[in-house]
mmCIF file of C-alpha atoms in Angstrom:
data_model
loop_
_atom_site.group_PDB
_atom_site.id
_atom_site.type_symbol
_atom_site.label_atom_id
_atom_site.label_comp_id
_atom_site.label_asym_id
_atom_site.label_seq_id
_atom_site.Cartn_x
_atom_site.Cartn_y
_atom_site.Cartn_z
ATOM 1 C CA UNK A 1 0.000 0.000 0.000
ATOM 2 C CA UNK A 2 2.935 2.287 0.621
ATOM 3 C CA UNK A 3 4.457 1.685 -2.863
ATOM 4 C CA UNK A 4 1.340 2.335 -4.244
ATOM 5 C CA UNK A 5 1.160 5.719 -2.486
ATOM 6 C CA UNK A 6 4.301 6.852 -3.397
ATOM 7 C CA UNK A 7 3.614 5.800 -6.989
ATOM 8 C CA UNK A 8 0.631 7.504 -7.393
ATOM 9 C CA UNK A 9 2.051 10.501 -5.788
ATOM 10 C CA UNK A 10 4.651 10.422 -8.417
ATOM 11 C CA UNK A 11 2.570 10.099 -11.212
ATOM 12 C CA UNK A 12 0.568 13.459 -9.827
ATOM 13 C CA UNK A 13 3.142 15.355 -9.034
ATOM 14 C CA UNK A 14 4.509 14.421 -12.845
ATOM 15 C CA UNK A 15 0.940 15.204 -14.445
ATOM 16 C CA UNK A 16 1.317 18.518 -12.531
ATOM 17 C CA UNK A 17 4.182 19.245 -13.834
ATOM 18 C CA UNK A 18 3.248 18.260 -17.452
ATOM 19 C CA UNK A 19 0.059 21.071 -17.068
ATOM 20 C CA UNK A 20 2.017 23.376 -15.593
ATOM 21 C CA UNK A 21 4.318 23.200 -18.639
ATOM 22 C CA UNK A 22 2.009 24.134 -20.747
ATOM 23 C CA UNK A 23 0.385 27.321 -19.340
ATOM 24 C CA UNK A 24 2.139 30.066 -20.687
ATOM 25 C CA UNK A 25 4.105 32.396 -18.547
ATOM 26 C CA UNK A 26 2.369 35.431 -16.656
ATOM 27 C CA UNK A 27 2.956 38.770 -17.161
ATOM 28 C CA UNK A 28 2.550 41.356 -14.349
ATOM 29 C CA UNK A 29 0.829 44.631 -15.285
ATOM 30 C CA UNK A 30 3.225 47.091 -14.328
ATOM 31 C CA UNK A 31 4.277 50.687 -16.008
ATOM 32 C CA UNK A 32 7.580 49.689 -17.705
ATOM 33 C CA UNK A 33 8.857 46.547 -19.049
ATOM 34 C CA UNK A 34 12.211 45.175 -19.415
ATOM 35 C CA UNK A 35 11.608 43.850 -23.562
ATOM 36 C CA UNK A 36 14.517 42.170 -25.516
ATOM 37 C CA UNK A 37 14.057 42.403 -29.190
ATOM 38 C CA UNK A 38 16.353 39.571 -30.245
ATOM 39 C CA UNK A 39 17.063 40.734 -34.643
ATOM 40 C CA UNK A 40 18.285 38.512 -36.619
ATOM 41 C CA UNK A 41 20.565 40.452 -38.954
ATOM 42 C CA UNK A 42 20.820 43.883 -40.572
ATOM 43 C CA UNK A 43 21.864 43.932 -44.033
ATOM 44 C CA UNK A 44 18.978 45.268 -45.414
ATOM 45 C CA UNK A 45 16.361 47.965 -45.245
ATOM 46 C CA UNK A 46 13.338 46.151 -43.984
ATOM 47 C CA UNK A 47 15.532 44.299 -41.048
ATOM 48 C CA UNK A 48 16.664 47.992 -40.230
ATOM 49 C CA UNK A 49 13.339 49.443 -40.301
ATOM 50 C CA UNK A 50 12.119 46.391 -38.368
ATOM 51 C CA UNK A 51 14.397 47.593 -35.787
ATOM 52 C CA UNK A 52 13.644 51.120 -35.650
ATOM 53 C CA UNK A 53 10.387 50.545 -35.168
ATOM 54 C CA UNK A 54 10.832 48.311 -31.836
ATOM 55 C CA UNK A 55 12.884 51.536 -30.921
ATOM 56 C CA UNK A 56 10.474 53.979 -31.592
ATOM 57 C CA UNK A 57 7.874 51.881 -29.982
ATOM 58 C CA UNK A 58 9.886 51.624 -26.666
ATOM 59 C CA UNK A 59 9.974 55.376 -26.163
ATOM 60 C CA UNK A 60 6.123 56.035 -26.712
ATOM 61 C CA UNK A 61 5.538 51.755 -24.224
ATOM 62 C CA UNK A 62 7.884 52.765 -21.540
ATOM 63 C CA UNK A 63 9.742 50.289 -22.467
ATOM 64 C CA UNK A 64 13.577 49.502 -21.684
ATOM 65 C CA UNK A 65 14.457 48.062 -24.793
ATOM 66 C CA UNK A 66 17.390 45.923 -25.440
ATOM 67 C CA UNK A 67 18.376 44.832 -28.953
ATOM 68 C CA UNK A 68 21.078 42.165 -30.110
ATOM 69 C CA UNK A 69 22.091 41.506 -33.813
ATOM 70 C CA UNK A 70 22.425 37.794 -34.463
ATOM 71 C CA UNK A 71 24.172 39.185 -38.425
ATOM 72 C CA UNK A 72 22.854 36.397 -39.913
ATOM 73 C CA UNK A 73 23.315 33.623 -37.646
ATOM 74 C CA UNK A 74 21.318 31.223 -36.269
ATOM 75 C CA UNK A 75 23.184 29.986 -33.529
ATOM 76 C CA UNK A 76 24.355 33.373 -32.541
ATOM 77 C CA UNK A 77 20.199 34.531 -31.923
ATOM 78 C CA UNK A 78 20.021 31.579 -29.998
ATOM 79 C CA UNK A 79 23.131 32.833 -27.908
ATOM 80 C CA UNK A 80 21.435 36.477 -27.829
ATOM 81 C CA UNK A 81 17.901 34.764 -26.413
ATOM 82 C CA UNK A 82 20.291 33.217 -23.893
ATOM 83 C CA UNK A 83 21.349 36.095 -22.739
ATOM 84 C CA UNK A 84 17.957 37.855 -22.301
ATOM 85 C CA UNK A 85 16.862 35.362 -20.431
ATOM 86 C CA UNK A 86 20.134 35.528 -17.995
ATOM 87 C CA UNK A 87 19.253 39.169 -17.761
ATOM 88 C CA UNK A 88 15.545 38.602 -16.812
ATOM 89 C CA UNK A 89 13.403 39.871 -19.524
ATOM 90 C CA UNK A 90 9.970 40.773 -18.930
ATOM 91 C CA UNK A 91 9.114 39.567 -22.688
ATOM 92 C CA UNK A 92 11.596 38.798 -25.847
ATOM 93 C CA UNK A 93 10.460 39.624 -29.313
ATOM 94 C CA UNK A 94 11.821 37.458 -31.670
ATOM 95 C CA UNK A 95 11.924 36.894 -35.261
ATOM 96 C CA UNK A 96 14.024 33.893 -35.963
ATOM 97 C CA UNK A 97 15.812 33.345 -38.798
ATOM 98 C CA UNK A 98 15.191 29.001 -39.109
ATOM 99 C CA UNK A 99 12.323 27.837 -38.157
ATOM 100 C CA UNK A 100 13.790 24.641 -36.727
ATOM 101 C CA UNK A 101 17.254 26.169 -35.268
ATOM 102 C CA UNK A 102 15.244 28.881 -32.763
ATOM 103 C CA UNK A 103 12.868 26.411 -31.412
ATOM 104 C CA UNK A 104 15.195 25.550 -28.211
ATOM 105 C CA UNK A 105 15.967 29.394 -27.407
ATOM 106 C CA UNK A 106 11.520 29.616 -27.114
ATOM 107 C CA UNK A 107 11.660 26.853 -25.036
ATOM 108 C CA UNK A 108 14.393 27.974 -23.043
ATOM 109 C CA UNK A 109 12.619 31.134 -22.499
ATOM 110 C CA UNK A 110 9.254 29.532 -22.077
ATOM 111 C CA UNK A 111 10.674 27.206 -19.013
ATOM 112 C CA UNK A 112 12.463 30.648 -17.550
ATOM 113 C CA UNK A 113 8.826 32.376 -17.131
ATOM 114 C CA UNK A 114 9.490 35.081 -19.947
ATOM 115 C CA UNK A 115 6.650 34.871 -22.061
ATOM 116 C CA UNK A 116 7.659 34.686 -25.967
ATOM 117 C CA UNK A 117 6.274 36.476 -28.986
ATOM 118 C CA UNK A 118 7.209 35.772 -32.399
ATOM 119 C CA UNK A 119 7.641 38.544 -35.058
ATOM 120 C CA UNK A 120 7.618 38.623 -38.959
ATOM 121 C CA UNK A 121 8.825 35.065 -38.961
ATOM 122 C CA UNK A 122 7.568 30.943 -37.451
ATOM 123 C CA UNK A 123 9.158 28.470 -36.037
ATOM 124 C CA UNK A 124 8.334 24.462 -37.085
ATOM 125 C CA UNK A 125 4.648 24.900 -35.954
ATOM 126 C CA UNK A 126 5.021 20.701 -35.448
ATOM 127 C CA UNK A 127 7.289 20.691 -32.819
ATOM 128 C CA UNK A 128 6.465 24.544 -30.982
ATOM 129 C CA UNK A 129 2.886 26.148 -30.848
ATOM 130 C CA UNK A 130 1.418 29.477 -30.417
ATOM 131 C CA UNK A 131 -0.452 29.652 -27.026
ATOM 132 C CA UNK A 132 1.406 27.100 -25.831
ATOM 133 C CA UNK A 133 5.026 27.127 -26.280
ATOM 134 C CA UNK A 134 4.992 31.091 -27.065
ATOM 135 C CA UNK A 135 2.237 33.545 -26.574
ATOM 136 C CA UNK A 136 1.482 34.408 -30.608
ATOM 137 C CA UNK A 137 3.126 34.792 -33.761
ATOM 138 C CA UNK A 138 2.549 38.504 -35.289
ATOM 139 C CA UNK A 139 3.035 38.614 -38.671
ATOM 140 C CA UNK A 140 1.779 38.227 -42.612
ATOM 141 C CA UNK A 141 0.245 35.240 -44.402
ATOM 142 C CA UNK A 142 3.536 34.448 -46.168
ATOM 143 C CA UNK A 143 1.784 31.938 -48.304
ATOM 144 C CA UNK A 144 -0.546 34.644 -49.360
ATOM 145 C CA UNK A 145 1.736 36.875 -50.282
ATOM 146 C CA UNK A 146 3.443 34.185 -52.901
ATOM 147 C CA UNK A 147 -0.462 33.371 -54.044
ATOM 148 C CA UNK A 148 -0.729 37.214 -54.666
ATOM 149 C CA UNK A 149 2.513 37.289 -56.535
ATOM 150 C CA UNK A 150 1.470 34.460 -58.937
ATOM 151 C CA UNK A 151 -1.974 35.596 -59.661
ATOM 152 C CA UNK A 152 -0.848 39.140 -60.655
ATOM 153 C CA UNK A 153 1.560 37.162 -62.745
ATOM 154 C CA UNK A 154 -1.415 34.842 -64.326
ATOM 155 C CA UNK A 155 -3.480 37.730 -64.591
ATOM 156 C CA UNK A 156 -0.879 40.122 -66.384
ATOM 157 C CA UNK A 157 1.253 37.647 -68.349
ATOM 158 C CA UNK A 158 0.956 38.835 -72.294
ATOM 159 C CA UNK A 159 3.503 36.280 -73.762
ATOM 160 C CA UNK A 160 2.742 32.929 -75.129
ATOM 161 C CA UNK A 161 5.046 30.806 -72.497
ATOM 162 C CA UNK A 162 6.434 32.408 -69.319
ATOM 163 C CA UNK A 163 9.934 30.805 -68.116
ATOM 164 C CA UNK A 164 10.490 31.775 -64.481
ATOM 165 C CA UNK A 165 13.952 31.775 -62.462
ATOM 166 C CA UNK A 166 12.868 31.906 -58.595
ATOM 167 C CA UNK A 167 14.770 33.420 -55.979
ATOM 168 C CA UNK A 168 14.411 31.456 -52.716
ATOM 169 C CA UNK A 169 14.999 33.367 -49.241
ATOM 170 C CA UNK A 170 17.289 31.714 -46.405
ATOM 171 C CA UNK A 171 16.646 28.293 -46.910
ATOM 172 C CA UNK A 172 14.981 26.722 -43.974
ATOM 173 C CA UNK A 173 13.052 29.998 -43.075
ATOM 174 C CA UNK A 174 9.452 30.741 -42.807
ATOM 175 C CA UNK A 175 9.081 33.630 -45.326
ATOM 176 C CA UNK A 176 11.190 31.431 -47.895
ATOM 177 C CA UNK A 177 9.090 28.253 -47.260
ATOM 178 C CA UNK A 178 5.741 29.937 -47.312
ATOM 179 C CA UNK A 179 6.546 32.111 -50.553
ATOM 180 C CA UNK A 180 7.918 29.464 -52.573
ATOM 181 C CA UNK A 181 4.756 27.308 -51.516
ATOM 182 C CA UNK A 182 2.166 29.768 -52.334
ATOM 183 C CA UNK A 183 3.454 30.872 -55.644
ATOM 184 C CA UNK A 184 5.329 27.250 -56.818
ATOM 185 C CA UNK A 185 1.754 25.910 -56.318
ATOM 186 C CA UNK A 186 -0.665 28.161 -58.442
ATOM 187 C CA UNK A 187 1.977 28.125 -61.183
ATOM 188 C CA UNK A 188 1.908 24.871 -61.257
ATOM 189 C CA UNK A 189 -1.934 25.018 -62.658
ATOM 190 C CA UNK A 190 -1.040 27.137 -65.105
ATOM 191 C CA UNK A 191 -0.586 24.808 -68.916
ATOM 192 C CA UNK A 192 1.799 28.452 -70.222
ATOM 193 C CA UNK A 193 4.042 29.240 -66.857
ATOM 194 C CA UNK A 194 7.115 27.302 -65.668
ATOM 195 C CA UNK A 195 9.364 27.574 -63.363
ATOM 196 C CA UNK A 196 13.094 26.863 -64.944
ATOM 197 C CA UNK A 197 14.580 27.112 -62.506
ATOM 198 C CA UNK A 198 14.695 28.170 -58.524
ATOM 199 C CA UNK A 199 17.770 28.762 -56.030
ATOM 200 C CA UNK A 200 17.912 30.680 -53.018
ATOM 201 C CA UNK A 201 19.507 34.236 -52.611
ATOM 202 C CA UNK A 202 19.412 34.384 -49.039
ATOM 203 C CA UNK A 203 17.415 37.191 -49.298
ATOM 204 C CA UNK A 204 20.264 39.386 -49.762
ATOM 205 C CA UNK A 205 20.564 41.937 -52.699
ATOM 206 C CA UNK A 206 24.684 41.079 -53.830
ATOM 207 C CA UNK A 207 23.647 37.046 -53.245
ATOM 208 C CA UNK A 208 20.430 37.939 -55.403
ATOM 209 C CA UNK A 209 22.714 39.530 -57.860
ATOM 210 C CA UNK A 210 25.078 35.994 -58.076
ATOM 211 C CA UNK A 211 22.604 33.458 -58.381
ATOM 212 C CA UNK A 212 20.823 35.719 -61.090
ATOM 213 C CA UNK A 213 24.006 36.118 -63.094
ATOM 214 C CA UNK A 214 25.084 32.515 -62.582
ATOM 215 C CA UNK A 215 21.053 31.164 -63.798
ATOM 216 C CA UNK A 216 21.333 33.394 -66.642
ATOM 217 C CA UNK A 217 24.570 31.962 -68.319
ATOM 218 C CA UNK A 218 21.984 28.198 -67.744
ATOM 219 C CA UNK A 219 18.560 30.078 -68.752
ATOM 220 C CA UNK A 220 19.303 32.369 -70.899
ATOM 221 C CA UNK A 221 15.283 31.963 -72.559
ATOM 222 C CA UNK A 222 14.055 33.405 -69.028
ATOM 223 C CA UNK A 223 11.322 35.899 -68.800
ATOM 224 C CA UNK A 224 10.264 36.175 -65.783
ATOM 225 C CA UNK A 225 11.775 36.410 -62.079
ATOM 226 C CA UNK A 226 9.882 36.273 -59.232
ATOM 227 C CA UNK A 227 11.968 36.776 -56.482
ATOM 228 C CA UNK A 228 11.340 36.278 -52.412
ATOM 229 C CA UNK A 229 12.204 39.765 -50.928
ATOM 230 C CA UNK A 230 12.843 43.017 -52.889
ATOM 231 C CA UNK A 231 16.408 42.822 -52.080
ATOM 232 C CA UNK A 232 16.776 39.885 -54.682
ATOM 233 C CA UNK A 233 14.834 41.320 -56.527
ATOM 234 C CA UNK A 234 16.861 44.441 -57.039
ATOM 235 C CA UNK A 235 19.912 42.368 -57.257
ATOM 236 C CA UNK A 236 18.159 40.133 -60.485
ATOM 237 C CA UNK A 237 17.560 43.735 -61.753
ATOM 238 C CA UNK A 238 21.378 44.660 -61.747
ATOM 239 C CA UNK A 239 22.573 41.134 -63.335
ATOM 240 C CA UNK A 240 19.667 41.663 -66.244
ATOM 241 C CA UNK A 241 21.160 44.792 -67.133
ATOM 242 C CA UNK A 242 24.360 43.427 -67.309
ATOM 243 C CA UNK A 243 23.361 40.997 -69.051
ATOM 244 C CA UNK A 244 22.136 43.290 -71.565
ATOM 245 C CA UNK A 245 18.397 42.690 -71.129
ATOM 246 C CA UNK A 246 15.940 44.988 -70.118
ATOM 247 C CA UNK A 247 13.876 44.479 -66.897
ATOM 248 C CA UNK A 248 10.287 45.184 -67.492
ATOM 249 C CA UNK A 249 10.585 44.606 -70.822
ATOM 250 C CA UNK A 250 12.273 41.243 -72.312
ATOM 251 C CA UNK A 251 12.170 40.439 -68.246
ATOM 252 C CA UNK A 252 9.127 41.138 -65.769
ATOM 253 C CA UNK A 253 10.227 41.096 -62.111
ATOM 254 C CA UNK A 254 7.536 39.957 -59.453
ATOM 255 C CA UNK A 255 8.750 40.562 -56.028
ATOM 256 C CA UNK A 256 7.650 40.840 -52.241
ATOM 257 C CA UNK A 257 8.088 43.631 -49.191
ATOM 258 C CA UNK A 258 7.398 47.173 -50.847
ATOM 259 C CA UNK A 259 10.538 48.721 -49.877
ATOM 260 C CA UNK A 260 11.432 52.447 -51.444
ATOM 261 C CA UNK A 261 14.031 50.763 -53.718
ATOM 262 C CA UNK A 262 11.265 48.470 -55.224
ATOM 263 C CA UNK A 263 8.562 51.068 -55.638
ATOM 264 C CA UNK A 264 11.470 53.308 -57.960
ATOM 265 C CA UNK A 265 11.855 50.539 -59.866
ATOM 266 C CA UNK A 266 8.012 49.671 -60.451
ATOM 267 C CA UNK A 267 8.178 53.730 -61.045
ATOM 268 C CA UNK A 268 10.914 53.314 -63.499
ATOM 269 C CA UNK A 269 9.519 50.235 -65.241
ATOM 270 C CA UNK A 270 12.285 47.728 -64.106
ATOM 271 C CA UNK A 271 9.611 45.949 -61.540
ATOM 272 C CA UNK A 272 6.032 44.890 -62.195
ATOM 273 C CA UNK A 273 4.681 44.272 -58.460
ATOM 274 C CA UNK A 274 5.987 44.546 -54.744
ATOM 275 C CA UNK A 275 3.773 42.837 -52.576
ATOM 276 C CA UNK A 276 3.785 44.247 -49.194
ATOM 277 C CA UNK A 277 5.118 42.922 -46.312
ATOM 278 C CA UNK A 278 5.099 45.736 -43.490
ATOM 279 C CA UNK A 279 8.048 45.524 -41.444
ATOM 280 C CA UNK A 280 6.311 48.307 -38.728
ATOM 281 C CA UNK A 281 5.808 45.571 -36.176
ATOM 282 C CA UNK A 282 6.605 47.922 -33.163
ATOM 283 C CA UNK A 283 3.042 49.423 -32.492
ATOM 284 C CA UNK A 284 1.347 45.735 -32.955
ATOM 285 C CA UNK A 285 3.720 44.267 -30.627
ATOM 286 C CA UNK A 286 2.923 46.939 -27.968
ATOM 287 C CA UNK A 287 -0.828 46.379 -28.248
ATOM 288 C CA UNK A 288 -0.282 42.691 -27.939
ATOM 289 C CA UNK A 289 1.969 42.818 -24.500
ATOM 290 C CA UNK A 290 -0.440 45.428 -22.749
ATOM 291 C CA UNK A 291 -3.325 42.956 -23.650
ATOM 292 C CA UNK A 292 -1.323 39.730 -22.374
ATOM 293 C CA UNK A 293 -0.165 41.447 -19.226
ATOM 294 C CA UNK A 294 -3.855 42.874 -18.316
ATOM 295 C CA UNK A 295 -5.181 39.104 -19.181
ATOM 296 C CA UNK A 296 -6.945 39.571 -22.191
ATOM 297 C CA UNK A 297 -7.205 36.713 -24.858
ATOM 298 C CA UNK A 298 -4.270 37.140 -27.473
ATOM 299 C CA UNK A 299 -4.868 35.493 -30.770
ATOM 300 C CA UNK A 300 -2.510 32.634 -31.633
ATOM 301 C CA UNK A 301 -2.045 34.689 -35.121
ATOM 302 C CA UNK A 302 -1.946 38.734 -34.596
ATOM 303 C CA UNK A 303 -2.184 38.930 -38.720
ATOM 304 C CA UNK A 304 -0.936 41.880 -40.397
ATOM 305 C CA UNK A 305 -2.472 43.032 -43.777
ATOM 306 C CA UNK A 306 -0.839 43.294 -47.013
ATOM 307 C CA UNK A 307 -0.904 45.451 -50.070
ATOM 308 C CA UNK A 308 -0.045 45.142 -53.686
ATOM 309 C CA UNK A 309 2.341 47.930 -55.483
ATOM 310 C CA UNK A 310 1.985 48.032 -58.853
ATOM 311 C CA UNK A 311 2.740 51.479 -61.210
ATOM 312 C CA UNK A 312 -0.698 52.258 -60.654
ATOM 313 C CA UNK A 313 0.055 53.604 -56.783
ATOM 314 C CA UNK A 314 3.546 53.313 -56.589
ATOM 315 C CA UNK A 315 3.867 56.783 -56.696
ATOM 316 C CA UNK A 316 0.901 57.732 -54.410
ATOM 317 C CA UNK A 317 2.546 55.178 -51.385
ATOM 318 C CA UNK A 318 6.796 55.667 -52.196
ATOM 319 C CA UNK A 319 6.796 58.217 -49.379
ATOM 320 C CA UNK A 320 5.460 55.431 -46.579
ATOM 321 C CA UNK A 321 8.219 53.121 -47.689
ATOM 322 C CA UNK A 322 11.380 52.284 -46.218
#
C-alpha cells in the first residue's frame, strides 16, 4: 500500500508538472517593461526598419528596450535569447531566422517564465505552438503573399510561355518556405508558366545579384523572375542589365516587401509588383503585451495586412516606404 502511495504521488506530481508546462508564462501589469528584441541580422532595409520601429515603440511603451544583432546567424540569436533570459526579460520579441534552429531558445525562455512572442517570422509549428510554447506569432500570411505574386503574374502575363527563375529566401526559413509554396503551387496550374529554374539568394541583394548572373549563363530563354524579398529582386535587376536585357521589358520582375528601392523601380519600369510585407511591427507588438499582461485573450495569429504595389500607386505610397 505504501508503494502504491508513493507511486501515485509520483505520477501526480509528474501530471502537474506536465500542465504546468504548458500554461504560458504570466505577465505582471506594471508601467515599464524590461523587452529584448532579439534581430536577426541587418543587411537590409526592412531588417533595419524592423528595428527602428521596436525603438520607436519603446519610447512612446515605456519600455527599456534591449536589442542584439544575431548578423545572420542562427546559432548566434540563440546565444542572444540566452542572454535575455540571464538578464531577466519581462518579454523577448523574436523573429528567428530558421524555423527549426530557434525552437530551443523559445523553449528555453518559455521554461524561464518570460513569455515569448514571435515577429515577422515561425518556427516548425510541429514541434512549438502558439499559445502554448509562445504567446502568438505577429506577422503576414507568407503563403498569401506568394499566391498574390502568382496571380498578378497569371493575370498580367501577355507572352505565349512564361519561363520563371525563382529566388528562394534563407533556406529553412518561414518567409522562404511559405513564398515558394504559395506561388510554386498556383503556377503549377497554369498549362503556359514554368518555373526553370529556382535557387535561393538568401534574401540578400549582392547574393540575389550571383545566383541571377550565374542562372542566366543556364537560362538564358528566361522571362520572368519572381523573387522572395525586394532585395533579390533588385539584385536580379542589376545582373539583367548586365546581361544586356531589359527588366520590365524582355524580363518582368515579381517581387515581395514594398521597400522604397522596389517602388522606384516599379516607377521606373524595371519591376512589375511589390507585394507588401510591413516591417512596422513595433506598435502591434505593444498592443499585444499590454493585452497579455492585463489578461486579455491574445490570438494565436496577430495577422498583419498586405498590399499590392503596382505602377498604378507606386507613386501615391513611395513616401510610406522604407
Amino acid at each position: 500500500m505504501k508503494t502504491f502511495r508513493l507511486m501515485m504521488g509520483a505520477v501526480l506530481i509528474c501530471t502537474s508538472g506536465l500542465a504546468a508546462s504548458q500554461q504560458l508564462p504570466p505577465l505582471e501589469q506594471k508601467d515599464s517593461y524590461r523587452v529584448g528584441f532579439a534581430q536577426m541580422e541587418s543587411n537590409n532595409p526592412w531588417r533595419i526598419a524592423e528595428t527602428q520601429s521596436f525603438r520607436d515603440t519603446a519610447k512612446q511603451c515605456n519600455w527599456k528596450l534591449t536589442v542584439t544583432d544575431a548578423a545572420g546567424s542562427a546559432a548566434k540569436q540563440v546565444a542572444d535569447v540566452d542572454s535575455m533570459i540571464a538578464q531577466g526579460m519581462d518579454a523577448i520579441f523574436l523573429p528567428p531566422r530558421e524555423e527549426r534552429a530557434l525552437i530551443p531558445a523559445v523553449m528555453k525562455a518559455r521554461a524561464a517564465g518570460i513569455p515569448v512572442f514571435l515577429v515577422d517570422r515561425q518556427v516548425d509549428p510541429a514541434v512549438a505552438r502558439a499559445g502554448e510554447h509562445y504567446v502568438a506569432f505577429l506577422g503576414s500570411d507568407f503563403v498569401e503573399q506568394g499566391q498574390t505574386a502568382a496571380q498578378w503574374l497569371v493575370d498580367n502575363f501577355e507572352g505565349d510561355e512564361a519561363r520563371i527563375i525563382e529566388l528562394e529566401g534563407t533556406t529553412g526559413s518561414s518567409p522562404a518556405n511559405d513564398r515558394k509554396k504559395g506561388f510554386d503551387d498556383l503556377i503549377a496550374e497554369q498549362d503556359n508558366m514554368t518555373i526553370i529554374a529556382s535557387q535561393s539568394g538568401d534574401f540578400s541583394r549582392d547574393t540575389g545579384r550571383q545566383v541571377m548572373e550565374t542562372l542566366l549563363q543556364a537560362h538564358p530563354n528566361v522571362n520572368v523572375v519572381y523573387a522572395h524579398n525586394d532585395e533579390m529582386a533588385i539584385g536580379a535587376i542589376q545582373a539583367l542589365e548586365v546581361s544586356g536585357r531589359t527588366p520590365g521589358k524582355d524580363v518582368l520582375v515579381v517581387s515581395i516587401d514594398g521597400t522604397r528601392d522596389a517602388m522606384r523601380a516599379i516607377i521606373n519600369g524595371k519591376m512589375e509588383v511589390s507585394v507588401e510585407s510591413s516591417p512596422f511591427f513595433g506598435p502591434v507588438a505593444c498592443d499585444v503585451l499590454k493585452r497579455y499582461a492585463a489578461g486579455e485573450p491574445v490570438e494565436p495569429w496577430v495577422r498583419v495586412e498586405d498590399r499590392i504595389f503596382t505602377a498604378d500607386n507606386a507613386a501615391d505610397h513611395i513616401d510610406e516606404a522604407y
